[in-house]
PDB file of C-alpha atoms in Angstrom:
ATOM      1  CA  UNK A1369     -28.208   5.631 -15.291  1.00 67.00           C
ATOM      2  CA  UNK A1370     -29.661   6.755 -11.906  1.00 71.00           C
ATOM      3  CA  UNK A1371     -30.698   2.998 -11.301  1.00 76.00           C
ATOM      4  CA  UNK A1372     -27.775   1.371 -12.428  1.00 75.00           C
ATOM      5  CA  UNK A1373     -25.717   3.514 -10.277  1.00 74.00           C
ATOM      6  CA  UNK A1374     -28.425   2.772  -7.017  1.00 77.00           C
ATOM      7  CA  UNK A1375     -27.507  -1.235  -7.731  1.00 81.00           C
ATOM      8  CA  UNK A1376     -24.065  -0.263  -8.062  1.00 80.00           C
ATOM      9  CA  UNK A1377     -23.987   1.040  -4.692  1.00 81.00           C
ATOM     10  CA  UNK A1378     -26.177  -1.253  -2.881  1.00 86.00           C
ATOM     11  CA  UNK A1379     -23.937  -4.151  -3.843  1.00 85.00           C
ATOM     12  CA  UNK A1380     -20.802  -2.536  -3.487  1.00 85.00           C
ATOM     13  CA  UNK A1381     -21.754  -1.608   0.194  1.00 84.00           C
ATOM     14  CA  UNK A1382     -23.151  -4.805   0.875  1.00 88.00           C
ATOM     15  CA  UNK A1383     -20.200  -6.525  -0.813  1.00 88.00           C
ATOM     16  CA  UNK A1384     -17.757  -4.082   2.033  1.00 86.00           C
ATOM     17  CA  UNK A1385     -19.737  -5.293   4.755  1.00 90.00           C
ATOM     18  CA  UNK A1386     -18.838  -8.964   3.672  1.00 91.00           C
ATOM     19  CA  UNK A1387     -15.431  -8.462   3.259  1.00 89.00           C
ATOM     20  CA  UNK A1388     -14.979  -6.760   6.474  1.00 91.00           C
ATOM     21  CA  UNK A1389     -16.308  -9.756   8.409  1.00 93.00           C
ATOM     22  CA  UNK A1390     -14.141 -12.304   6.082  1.00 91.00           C
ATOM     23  CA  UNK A1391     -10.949  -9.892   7.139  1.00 90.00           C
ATOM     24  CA  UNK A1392     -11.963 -10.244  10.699  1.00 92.00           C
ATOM     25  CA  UNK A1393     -12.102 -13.835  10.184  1.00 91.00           C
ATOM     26  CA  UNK A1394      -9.006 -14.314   8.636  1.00 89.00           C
ATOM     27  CA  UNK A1395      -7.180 -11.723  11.584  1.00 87.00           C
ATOM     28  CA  UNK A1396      -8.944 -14.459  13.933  1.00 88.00           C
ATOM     29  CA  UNK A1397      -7.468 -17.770  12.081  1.00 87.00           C
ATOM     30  CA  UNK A1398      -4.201 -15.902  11.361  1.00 84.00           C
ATOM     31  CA  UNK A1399      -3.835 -15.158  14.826  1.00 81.00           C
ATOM     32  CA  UNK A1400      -5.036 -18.599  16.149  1.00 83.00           C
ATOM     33  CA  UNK A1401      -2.814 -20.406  13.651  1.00 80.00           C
ATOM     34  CA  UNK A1402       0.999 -18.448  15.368  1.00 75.00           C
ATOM     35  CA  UNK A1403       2.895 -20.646  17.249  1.00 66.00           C
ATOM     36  CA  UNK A1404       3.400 -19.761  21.253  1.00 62.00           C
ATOM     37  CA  UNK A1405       6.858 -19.093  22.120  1.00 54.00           C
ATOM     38  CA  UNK A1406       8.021 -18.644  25.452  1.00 54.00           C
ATOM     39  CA  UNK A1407      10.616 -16.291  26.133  1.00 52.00           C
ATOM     40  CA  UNK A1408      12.738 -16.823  28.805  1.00 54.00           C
ATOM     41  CA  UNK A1409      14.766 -13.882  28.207  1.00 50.00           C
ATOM     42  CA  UNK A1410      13.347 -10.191  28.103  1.00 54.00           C
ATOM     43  CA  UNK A1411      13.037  -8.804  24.721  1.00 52.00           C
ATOM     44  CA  UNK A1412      13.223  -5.499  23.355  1.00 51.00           C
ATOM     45  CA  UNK A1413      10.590  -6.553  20.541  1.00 48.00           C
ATOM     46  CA  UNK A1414       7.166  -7.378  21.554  1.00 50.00           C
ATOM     47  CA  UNK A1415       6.066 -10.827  20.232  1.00 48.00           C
ATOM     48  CA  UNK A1416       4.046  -9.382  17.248  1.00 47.00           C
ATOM     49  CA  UNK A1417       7.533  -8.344  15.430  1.00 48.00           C
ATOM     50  CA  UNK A1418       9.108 -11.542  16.139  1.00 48.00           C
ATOM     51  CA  UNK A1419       9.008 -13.422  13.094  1.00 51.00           C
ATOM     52  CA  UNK A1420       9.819 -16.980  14.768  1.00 54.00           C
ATOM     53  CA  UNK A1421       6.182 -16.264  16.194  1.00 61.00           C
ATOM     54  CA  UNK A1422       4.704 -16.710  12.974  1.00 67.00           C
ATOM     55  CA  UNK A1423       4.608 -20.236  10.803  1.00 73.00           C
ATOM     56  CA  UNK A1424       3.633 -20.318   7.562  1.00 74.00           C
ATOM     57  CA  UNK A1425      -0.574 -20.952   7.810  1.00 79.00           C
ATOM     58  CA  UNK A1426      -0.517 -17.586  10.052  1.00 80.00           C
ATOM     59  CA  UNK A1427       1.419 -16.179   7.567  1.00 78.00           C
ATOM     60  CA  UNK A1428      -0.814 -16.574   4.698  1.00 82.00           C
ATOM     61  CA  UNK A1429      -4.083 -15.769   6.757  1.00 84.00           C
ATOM     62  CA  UNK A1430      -2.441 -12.738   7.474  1.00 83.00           C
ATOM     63  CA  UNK A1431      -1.902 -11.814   3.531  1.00 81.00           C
ATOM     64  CA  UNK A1432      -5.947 -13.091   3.321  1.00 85.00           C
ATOM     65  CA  UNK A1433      -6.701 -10.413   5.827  1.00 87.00           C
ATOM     66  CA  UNK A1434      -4.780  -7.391   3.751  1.00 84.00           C
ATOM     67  CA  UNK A1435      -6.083  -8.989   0.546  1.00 83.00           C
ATOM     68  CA  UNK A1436      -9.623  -8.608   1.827  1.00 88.00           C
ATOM     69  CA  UNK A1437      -9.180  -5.119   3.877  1.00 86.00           C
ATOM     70  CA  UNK A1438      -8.192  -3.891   0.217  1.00 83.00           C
ATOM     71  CA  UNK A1439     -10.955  -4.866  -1.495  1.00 84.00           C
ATOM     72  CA  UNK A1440     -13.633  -4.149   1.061  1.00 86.00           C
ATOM     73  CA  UNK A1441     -11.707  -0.334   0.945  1.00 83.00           C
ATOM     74  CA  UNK A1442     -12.669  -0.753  -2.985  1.00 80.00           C
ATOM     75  CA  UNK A1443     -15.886  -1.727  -2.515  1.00 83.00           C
ATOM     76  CA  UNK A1444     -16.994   0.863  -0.119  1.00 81.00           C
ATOM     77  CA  UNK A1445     -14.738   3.838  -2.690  1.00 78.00           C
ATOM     78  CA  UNK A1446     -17.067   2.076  -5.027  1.00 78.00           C
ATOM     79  CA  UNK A1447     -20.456   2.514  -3.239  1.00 80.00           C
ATOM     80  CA  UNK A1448     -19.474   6.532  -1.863  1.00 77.00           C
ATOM     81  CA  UNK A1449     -18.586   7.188  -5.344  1.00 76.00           C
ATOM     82  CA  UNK A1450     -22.105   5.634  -6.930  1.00 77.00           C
ATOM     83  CA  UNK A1451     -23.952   7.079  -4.529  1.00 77.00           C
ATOM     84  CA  UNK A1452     -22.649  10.817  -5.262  1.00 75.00           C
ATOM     85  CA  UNK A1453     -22.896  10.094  -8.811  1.00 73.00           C
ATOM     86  CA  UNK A1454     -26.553   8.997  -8.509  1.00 74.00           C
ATOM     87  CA  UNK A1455     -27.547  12.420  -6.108  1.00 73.00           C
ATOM     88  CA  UNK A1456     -24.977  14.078  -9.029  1.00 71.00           C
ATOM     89  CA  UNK A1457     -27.645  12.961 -11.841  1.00 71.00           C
ATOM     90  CA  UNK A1458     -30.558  13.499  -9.748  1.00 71.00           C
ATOM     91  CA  UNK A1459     -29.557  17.501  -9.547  1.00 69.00           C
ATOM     92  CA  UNK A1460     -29.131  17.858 -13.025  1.00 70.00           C
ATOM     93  CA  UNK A1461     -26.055  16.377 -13.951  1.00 62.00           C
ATOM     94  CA  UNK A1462     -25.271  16.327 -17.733  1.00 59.00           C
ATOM     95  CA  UNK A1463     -24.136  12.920 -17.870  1.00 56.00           C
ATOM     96  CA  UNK A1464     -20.329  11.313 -18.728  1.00 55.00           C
ATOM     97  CA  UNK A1465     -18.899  14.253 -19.995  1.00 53.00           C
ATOM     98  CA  UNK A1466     -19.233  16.241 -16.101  1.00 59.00           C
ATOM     99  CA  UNK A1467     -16.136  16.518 -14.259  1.00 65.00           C
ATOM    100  CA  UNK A1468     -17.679  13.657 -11.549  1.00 63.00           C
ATOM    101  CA  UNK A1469     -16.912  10.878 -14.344  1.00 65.00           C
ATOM    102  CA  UNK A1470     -13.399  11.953 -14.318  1.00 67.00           C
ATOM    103  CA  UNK A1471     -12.449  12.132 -10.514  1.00 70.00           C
ATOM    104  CA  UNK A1472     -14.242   8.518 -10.264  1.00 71.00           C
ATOM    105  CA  UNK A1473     -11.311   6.719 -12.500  1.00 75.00           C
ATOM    106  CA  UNK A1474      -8.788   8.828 -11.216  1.00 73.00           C
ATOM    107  CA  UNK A1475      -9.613   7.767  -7.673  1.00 73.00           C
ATOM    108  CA  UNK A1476      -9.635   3.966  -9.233  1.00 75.00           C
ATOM    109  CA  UNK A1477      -5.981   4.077 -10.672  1.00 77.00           C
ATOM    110  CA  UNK A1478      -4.568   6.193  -8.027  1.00 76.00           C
ATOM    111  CA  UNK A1479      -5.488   2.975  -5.245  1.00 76.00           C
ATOM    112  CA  UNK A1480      -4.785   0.611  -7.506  1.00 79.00           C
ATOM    113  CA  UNK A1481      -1.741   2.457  -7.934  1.00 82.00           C
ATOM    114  CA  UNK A1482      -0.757   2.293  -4.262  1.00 80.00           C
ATOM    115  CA  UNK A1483      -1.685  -1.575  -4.395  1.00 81.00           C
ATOM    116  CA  UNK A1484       0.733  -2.331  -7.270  1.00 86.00           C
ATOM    117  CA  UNK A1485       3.178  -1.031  -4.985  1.00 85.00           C
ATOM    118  CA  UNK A1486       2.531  -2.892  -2.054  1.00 82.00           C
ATOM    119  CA  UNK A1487       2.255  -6.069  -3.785  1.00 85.00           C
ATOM    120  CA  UNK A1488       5.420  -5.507  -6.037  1.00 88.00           C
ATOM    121  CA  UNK A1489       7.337  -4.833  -3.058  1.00 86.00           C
ATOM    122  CA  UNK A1490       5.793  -8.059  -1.659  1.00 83.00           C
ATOM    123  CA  UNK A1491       6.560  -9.652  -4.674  1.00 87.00           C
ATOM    124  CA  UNK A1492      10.135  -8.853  -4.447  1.00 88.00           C
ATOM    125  CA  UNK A1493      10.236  -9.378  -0.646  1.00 84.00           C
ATOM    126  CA  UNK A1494       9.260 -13.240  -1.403  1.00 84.00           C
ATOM    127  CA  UNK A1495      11.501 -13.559  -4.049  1.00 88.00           C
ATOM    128  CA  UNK A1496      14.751 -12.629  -2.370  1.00 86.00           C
ATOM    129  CA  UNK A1497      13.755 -15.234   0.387  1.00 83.00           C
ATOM    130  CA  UNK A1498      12.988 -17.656  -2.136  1.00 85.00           C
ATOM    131  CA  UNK A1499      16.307 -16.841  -3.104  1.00 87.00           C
ATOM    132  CA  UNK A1500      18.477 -17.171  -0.225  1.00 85.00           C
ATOM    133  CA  UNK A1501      17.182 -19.958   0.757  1.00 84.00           C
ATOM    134  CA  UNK A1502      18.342 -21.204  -2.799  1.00 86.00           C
ATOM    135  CA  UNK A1503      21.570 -20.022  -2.010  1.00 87.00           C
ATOM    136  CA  UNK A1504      21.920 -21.887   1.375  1.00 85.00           C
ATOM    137  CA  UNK A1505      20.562 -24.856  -0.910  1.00 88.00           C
ATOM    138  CA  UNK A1506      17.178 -25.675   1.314  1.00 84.00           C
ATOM    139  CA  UNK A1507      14.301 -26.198  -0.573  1.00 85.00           C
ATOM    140  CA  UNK A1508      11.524 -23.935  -1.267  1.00 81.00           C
ATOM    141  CA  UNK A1509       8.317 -24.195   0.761  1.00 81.00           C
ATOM    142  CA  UNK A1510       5.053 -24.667  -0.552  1.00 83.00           C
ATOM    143  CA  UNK A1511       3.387 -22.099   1.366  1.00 79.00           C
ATOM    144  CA  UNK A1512       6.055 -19.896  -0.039  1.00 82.00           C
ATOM    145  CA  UNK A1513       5.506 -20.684  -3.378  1.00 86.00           C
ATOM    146  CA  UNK A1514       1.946 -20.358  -2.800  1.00 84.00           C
ATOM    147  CA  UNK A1515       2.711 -17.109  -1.787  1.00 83.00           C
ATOM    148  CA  UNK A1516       4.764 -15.787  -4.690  1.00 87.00           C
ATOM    149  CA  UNK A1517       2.093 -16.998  -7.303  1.00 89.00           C
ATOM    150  CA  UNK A1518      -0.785 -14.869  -5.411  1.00 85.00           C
ATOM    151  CA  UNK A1519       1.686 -12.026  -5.193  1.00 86.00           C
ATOM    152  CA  UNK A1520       2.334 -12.360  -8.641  1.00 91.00           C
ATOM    153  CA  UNK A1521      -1.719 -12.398  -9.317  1.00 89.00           C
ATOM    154  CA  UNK A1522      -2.269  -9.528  -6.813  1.00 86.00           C
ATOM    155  CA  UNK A1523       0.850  -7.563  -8.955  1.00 90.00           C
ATOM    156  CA  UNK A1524      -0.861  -8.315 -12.351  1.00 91.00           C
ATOM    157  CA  UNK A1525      -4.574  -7.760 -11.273  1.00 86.00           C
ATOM    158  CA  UNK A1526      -3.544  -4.515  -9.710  1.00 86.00           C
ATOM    159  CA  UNK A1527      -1.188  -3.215 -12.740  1.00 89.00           C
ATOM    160  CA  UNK A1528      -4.493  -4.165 -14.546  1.00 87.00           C
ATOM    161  CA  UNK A1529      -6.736  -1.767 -12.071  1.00 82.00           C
ATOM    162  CA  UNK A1530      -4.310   1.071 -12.690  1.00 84.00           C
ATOM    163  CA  UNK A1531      -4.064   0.545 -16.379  1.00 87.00           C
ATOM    164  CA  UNK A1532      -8.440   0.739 -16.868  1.00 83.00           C
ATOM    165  CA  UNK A1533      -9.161   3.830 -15.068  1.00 79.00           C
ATOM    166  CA  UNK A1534      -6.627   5.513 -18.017  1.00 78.00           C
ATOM    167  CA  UNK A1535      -8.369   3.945 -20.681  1.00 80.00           C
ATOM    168  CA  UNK A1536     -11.751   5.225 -18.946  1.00 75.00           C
ATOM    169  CA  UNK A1537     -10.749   8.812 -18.978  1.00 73.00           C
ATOM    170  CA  UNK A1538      -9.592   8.819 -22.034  1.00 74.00           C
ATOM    171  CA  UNK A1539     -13.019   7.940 -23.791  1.00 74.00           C
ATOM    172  CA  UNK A1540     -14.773   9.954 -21.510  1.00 68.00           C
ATOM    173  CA  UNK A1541     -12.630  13.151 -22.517  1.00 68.00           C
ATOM    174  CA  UNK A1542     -13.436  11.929 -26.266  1.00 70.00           C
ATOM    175  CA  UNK A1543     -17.341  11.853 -26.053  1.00 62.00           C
TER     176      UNK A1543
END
């Protein structure tokens, strides 16, 4: 168990560090890919809140970049939480049944908790643009689409992340 959870750790740390420098290279294109705009006039809202500075491309970099900030925050939760559970069962830990194999899942479902969140209220955010713009009759963009179905797969993947820690705690409170 104490090996399993040193693999655990070294991948999940190493797998952090990669998808910290992916975010940083998707906050590079995202920001690379927003149109300039010139403003002749002053504006109360710095450019960063103006939504005309944005086109679509920049848009969905930017939803790469919070995609992969979550999951490298995952991945390092992961790692801390292996490695304490390894130094746990080097100092005599009894195993599943401690109190450590209960705060892990709990930690699990309560981010993947927040997630679900986040992308339902993305989810919802997309599809009342998808439908006023099927009010006004224009047509639906692809990158819009595009970005409906991933916040639909982000929705179920995370619903799926909260749902397995409570399965997890319940066999562990049965053994």
């Amino acid at each position: 168990m104490k090996l399993v959870l040193g693999g655990l750790a070294i991948l999940s740390i190493l797998s952090g560090f990669y998808f910290f420098f992916s975010a940083m290279a998707a906050w590079g294109e995202a920001q690379a890919a927003m149109r300039r705009v010139s403003y002749r006039a002053p504006s109360l809202l710095p450019a960063v809140l103006d939504l005309d500075s944005y086109t679509d491309r920049s848009k969905e970099w930017f939803a790469t970049f919070f995609q992969r900030v979550f999951l490298m925050f995952v991945s390092l939760v992961v790692g801390v939480t292996s490695v304490f559970g390894s130094e746990y069962l080097r100092d005599g830990g009894n195993g599943p049944s401690s109190h450590f194999f209960l705060v892990v899942p709990a930690i699990l479902g309560s981010m993947g908790f927040i997630w679900f969140a986040a992308s339902a209220a993305w989810l919802f955010v997309g599809l009342g643009s998808a439908a006023l713009r099927w009010l006004r009759n224009e047509p639906t963009s692809d990158a819009q689409r595009r970005r409906i179905i991933k916040s639909v797969w982000w929705t179920v993947c995370s619903l799926i992340i909260v749902i397995l820690p409570g399965v997890a705690v319940h066999f562990i409170r049965q053994v």
